[in-house]
Coordinates of C-alpha atoms in Angstrom, one line a residue:
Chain A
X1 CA 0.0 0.0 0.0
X2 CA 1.4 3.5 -0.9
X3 CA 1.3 6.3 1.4
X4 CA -0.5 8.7 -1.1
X5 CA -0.1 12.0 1.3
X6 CA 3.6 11.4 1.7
X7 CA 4.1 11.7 -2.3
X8 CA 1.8 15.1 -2.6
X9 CA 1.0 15.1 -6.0
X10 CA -0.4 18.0 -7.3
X11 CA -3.5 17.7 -9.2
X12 CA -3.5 21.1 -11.5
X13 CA 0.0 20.0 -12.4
X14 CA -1.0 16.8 -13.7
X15 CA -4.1 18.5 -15.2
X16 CA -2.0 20.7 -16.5
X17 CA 0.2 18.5 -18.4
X18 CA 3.6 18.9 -16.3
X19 CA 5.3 16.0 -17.6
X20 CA 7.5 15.9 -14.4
X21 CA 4.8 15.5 -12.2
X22 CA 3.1 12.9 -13.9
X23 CA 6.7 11.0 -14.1
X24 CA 6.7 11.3 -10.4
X25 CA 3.3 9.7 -10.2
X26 CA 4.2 6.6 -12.7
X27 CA 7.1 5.9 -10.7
X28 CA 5.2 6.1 -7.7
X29 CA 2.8 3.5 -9.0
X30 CA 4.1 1.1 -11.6
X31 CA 5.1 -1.3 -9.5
X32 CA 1.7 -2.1 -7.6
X33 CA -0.2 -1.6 -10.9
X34 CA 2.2 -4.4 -12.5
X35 CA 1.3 -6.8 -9.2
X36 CA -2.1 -6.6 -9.9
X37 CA -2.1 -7.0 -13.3
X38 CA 0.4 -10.2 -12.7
X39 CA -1.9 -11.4 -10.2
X40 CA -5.0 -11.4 -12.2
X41 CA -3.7 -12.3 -15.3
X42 CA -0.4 -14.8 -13.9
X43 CA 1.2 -14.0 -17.2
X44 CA 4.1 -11.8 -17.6
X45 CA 3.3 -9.7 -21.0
X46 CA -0.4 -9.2 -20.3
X47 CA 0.5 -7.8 -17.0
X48 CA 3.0 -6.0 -19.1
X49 CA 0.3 -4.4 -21.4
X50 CA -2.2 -4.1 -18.7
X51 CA 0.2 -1.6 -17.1
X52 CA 1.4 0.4 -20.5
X53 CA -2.3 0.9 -21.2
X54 CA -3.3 1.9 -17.4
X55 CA -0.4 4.6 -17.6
X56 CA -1.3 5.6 -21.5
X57 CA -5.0 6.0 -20.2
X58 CA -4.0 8.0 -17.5
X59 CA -2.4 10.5 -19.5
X60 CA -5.1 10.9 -22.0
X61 CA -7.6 11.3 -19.1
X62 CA -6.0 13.0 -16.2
X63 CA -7.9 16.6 -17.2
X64 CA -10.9 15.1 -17.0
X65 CA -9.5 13.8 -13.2
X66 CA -11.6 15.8 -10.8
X67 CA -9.9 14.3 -7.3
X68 CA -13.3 13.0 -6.3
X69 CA -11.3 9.7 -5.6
X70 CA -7.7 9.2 -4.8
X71 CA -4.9 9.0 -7.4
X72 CA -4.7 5.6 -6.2
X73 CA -8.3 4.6 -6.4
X74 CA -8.5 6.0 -9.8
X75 CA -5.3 4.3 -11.3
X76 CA -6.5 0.8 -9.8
X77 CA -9.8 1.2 -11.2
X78 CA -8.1 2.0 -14.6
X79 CA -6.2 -1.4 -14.0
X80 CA -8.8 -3.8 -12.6
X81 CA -11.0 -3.2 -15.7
X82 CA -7.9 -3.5 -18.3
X83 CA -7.2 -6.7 -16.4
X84 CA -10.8 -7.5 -16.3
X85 CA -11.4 -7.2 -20.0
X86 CA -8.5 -9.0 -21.4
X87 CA -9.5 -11.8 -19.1
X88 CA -13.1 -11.8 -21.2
X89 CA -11.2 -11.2 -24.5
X90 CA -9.1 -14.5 -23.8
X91 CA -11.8 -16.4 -22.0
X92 CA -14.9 -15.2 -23.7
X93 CA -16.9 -18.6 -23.2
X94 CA -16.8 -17.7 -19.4
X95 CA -18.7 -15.8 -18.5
X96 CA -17.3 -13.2 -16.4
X97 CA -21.1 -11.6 -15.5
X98 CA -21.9 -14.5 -13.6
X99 CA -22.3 -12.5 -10.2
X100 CA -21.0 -14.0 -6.9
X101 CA -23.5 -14.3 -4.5
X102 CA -23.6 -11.4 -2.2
X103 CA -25.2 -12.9 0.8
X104 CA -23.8 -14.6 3.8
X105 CA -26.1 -17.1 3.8
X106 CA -24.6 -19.7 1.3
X107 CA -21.8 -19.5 1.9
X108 CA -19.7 -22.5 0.7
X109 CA -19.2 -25.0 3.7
X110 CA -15.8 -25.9 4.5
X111 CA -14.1 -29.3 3.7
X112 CA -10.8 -29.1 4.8
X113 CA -10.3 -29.4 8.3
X114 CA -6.5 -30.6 8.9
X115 CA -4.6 -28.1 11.2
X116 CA -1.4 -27.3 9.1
X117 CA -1.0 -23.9 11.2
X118 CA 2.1 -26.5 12.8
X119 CA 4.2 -27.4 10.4
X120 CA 7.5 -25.9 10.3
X121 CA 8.0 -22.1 9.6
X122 CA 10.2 -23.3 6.7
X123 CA 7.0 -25.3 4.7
X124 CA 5.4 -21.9 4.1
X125 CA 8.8 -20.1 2.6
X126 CA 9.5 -22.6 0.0
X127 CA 9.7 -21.8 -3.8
X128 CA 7.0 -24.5 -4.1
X129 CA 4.3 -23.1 -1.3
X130 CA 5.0 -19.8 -2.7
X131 CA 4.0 -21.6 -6.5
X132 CA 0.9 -22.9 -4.7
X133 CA 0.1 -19.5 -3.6
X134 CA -0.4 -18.5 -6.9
X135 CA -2.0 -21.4 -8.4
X136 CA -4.7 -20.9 -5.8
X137 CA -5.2 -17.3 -6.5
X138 CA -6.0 -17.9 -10.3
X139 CA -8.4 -20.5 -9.5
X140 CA -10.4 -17.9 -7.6
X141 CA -13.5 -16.4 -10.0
X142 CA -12.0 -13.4 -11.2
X143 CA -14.3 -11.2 -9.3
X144 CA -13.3 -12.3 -6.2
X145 CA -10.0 -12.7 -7.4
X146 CA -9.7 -9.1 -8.3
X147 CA -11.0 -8.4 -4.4
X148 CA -9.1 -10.6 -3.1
X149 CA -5.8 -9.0 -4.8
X150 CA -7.1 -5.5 -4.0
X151 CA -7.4 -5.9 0.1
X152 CA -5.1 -8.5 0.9
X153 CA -1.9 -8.2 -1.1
X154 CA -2.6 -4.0 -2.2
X155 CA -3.4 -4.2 1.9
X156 CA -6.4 -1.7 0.5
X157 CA -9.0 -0.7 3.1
X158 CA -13.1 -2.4 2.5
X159 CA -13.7 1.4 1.6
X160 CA -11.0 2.2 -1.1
X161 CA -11.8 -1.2 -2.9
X162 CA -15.3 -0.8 -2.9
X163 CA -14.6 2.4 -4.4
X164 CA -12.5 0.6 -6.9
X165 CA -14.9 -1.5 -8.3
X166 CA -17.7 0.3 -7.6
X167 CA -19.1 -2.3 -5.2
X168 CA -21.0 -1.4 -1.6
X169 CA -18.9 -2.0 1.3
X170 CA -21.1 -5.4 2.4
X171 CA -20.5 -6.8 -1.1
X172 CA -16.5 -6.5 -0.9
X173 CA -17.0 -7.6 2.6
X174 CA -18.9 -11.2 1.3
X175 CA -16.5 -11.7 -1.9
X176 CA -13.3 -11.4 -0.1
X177 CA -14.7 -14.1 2.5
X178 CA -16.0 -16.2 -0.5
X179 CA -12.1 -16.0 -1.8
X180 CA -10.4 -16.1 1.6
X181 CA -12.5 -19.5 2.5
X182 CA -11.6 -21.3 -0.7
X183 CA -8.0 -20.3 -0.6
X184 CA -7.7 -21.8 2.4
X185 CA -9.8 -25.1 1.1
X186 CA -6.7 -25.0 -1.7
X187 CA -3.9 -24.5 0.6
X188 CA -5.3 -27.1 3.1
X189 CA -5.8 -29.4 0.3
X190 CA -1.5 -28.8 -0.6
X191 CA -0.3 -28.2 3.3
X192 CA -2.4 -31.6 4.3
X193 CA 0.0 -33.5 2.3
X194 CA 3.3 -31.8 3.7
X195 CA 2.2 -32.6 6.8
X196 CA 1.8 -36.1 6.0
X197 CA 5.7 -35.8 4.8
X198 CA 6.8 -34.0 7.8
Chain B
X1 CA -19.8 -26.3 8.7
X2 CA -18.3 -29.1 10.6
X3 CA -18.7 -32.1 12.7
X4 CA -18.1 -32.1 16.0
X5 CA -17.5 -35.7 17.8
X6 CA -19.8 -34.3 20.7
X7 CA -23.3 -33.1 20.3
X8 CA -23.6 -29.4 20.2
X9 CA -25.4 -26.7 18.6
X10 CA -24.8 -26.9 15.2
X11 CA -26.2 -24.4 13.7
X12 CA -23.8 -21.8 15.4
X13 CA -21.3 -23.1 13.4
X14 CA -23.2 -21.3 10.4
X15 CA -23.6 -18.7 12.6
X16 CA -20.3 -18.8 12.9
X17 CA -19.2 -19.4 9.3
X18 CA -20.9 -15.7 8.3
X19 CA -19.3 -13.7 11.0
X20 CA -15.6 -15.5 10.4
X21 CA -14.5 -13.0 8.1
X22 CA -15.1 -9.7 10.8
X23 CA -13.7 -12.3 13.5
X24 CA -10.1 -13.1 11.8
X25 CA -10.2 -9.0 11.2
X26 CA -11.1 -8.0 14.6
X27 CA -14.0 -6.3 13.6
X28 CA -17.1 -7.9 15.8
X29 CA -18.7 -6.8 18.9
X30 CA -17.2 -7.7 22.2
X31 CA -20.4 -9.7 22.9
X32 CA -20.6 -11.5 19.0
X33 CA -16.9 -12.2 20.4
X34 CA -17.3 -14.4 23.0
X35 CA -20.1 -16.3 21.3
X36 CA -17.6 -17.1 19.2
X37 CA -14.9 -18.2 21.2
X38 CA -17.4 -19.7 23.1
X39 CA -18.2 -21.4 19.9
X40 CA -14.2 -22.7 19.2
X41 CA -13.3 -23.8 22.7
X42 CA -16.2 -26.6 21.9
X43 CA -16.0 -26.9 18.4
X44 CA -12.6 -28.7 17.0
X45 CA -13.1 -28.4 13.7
X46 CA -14.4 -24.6 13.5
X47 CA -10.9 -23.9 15.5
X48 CA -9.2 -25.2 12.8
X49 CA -11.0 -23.6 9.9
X50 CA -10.2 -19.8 11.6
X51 CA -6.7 -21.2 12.8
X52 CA -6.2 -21.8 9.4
X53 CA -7.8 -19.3 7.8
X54 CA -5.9 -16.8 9.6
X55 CA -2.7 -18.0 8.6
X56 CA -3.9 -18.1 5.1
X57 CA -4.7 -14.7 5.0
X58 CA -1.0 -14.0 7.1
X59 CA 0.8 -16.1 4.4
X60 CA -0.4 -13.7 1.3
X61 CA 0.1 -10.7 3.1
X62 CA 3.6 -11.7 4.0
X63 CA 4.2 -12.7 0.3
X64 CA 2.6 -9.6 -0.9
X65 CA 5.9 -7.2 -1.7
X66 CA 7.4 -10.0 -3.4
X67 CA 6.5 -9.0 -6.4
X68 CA 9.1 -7.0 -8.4
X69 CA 8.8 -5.4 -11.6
X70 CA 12.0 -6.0 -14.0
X71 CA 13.9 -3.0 -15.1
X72 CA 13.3 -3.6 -18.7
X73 CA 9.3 -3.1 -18.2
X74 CA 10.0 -0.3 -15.9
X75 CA 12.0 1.1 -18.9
X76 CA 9.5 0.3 -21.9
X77 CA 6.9 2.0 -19.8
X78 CA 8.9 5.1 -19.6
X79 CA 10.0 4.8 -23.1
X80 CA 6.3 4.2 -24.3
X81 CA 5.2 7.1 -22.1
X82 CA 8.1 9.4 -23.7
X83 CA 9.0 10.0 -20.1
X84 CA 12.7 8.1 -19.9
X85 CA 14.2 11.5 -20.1
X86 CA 12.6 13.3 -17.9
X87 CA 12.9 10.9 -15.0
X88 CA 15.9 7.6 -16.1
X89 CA 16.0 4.6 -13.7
X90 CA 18.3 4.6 -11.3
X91 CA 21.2 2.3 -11.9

């Protein structure tokens, strides 16, 4: 998460065009735009365009930036629906409008229920846990995905990611359970059999 | 969500399944609380699915910088963005 007072960008520079400024704000930013794009799309040169064409879009837009959001917020939002469309340009036989549910109350039960919280710090540091890490995001729906990316690895607050995807508060709240609860069904599923190595 | 080797109220662990996600945050009324732990101190496997969700959630924020952008993106950004001059990476 970036500190976005610390940096003080100044808005009618940007609007203005000062090319300076806006350099200041790309280097302030690339690196979590390019994480979020690698996370949703776990592929190097789509995360690569994702963030050209965040940046590019930025730059033709930022007059029409009126600071009603954050710098942050705004760039994210620019990113999570370039990452979001290439996933349905790829993918187009899945259907990316299939809603998650919203409620608490179906939520999918849990099957796991091995206690791999023991195993040895050294299990969770591995090139190979770190691997499953991954795999597990990218089998998450990408709506929850994208959620999921936005509050736990961003470290975003509910607020700013509802803001991001223009989601209510309670809705961000019940997808990032929905993708916290089956992350942990797919890292039970690879931890369970460590500990059967240990 | 689970079950328990000794009878008990089942239905709280539902109860407990929607309220997980403001538990592992530390979001939840002091009273909700103890229900809860109330809840886990009884309930083996519900311990282990917050146990282990909570180090789920502790093992992708703790991976979460890891991600590094190579300088050769960092530089076709700048170059695509006409902005190389104005602001070069550092060696």
């Amino acid at each position: 998460m970036i500190d976005e007072d610390a940096h003080n960008f100044s808005i009618s520079a940007l609007r203005n065009g000062d090319r300076v400024e806006f350099a200041r704000m790309v280097e302030t930013y690339y690196t979590p735009i390019y994480r979020l794009a690698l996370k949703m799309l776990a592929h190097e040169q789509d995360a690569e365009d994702v963030l050209q064409t965040t940046f590019l879009k930025a730059f033709q837009n930022i007059q029409g930036f009126e600071g009603r959001s954050s710098l942050s917020t705004w760039l994210y939002r620019i990113a999570a629906n370039e990452a979001l469309m290439l996933l349905r340009r790829k993918r187009p036989e899945q259907s990316l409008d299939e809603e998650p549910a919203e409620s608490e109350d179906n939520l999918p039960l849990p099957a796991q229920f091995t206690d791999w919280c023991c195993l040895p710090e050294k299990e969770f540091v591995t090139t190979e846990a770190k691997a499953q890490l991954d795999r597990a995001i990218q089998k998450l729906p990408e709506k929850l995905r994208v959620v999921f990316i936005l509050r736990d690895i961003e470290g975003l607050a509910i607020k700013q990611t509802g803001e991001i995807l223009n989601l209510t508060e309670t809705a961000v709240k019940t997808r990032l359970l929905r993708a916290r609860l089956a992350l942990r069904e797919s890292l039970s599923a690879y931890f369970s059999e460590r500990l059967l190595l240990e | 969500m689970s079950q328990p080797a000794h009878p008990h109220d089942h239905s709280a662990c539902q109860r407990l399944l929607a309220s997980i996600g403001d538990y592992v945050e530390g979001e939840i009324n002091l009273e909700l609380c103890q229900e809860i732990e109330r809840h886990l101190s009884g309930c083996e496997n519900c311990r282990i699915v917050v146990d282990t969700l909570s180090k789920t959630i502790y093992l992708y924020q703790a991976n979460a910088q890891d991600t590094t952008v190579p300088g050769a993106v960092r530089d076709r950004l700048f170059s695509t963005l006409k902005l190389d001059a104005i602001l070069p990476r550092k060696p």
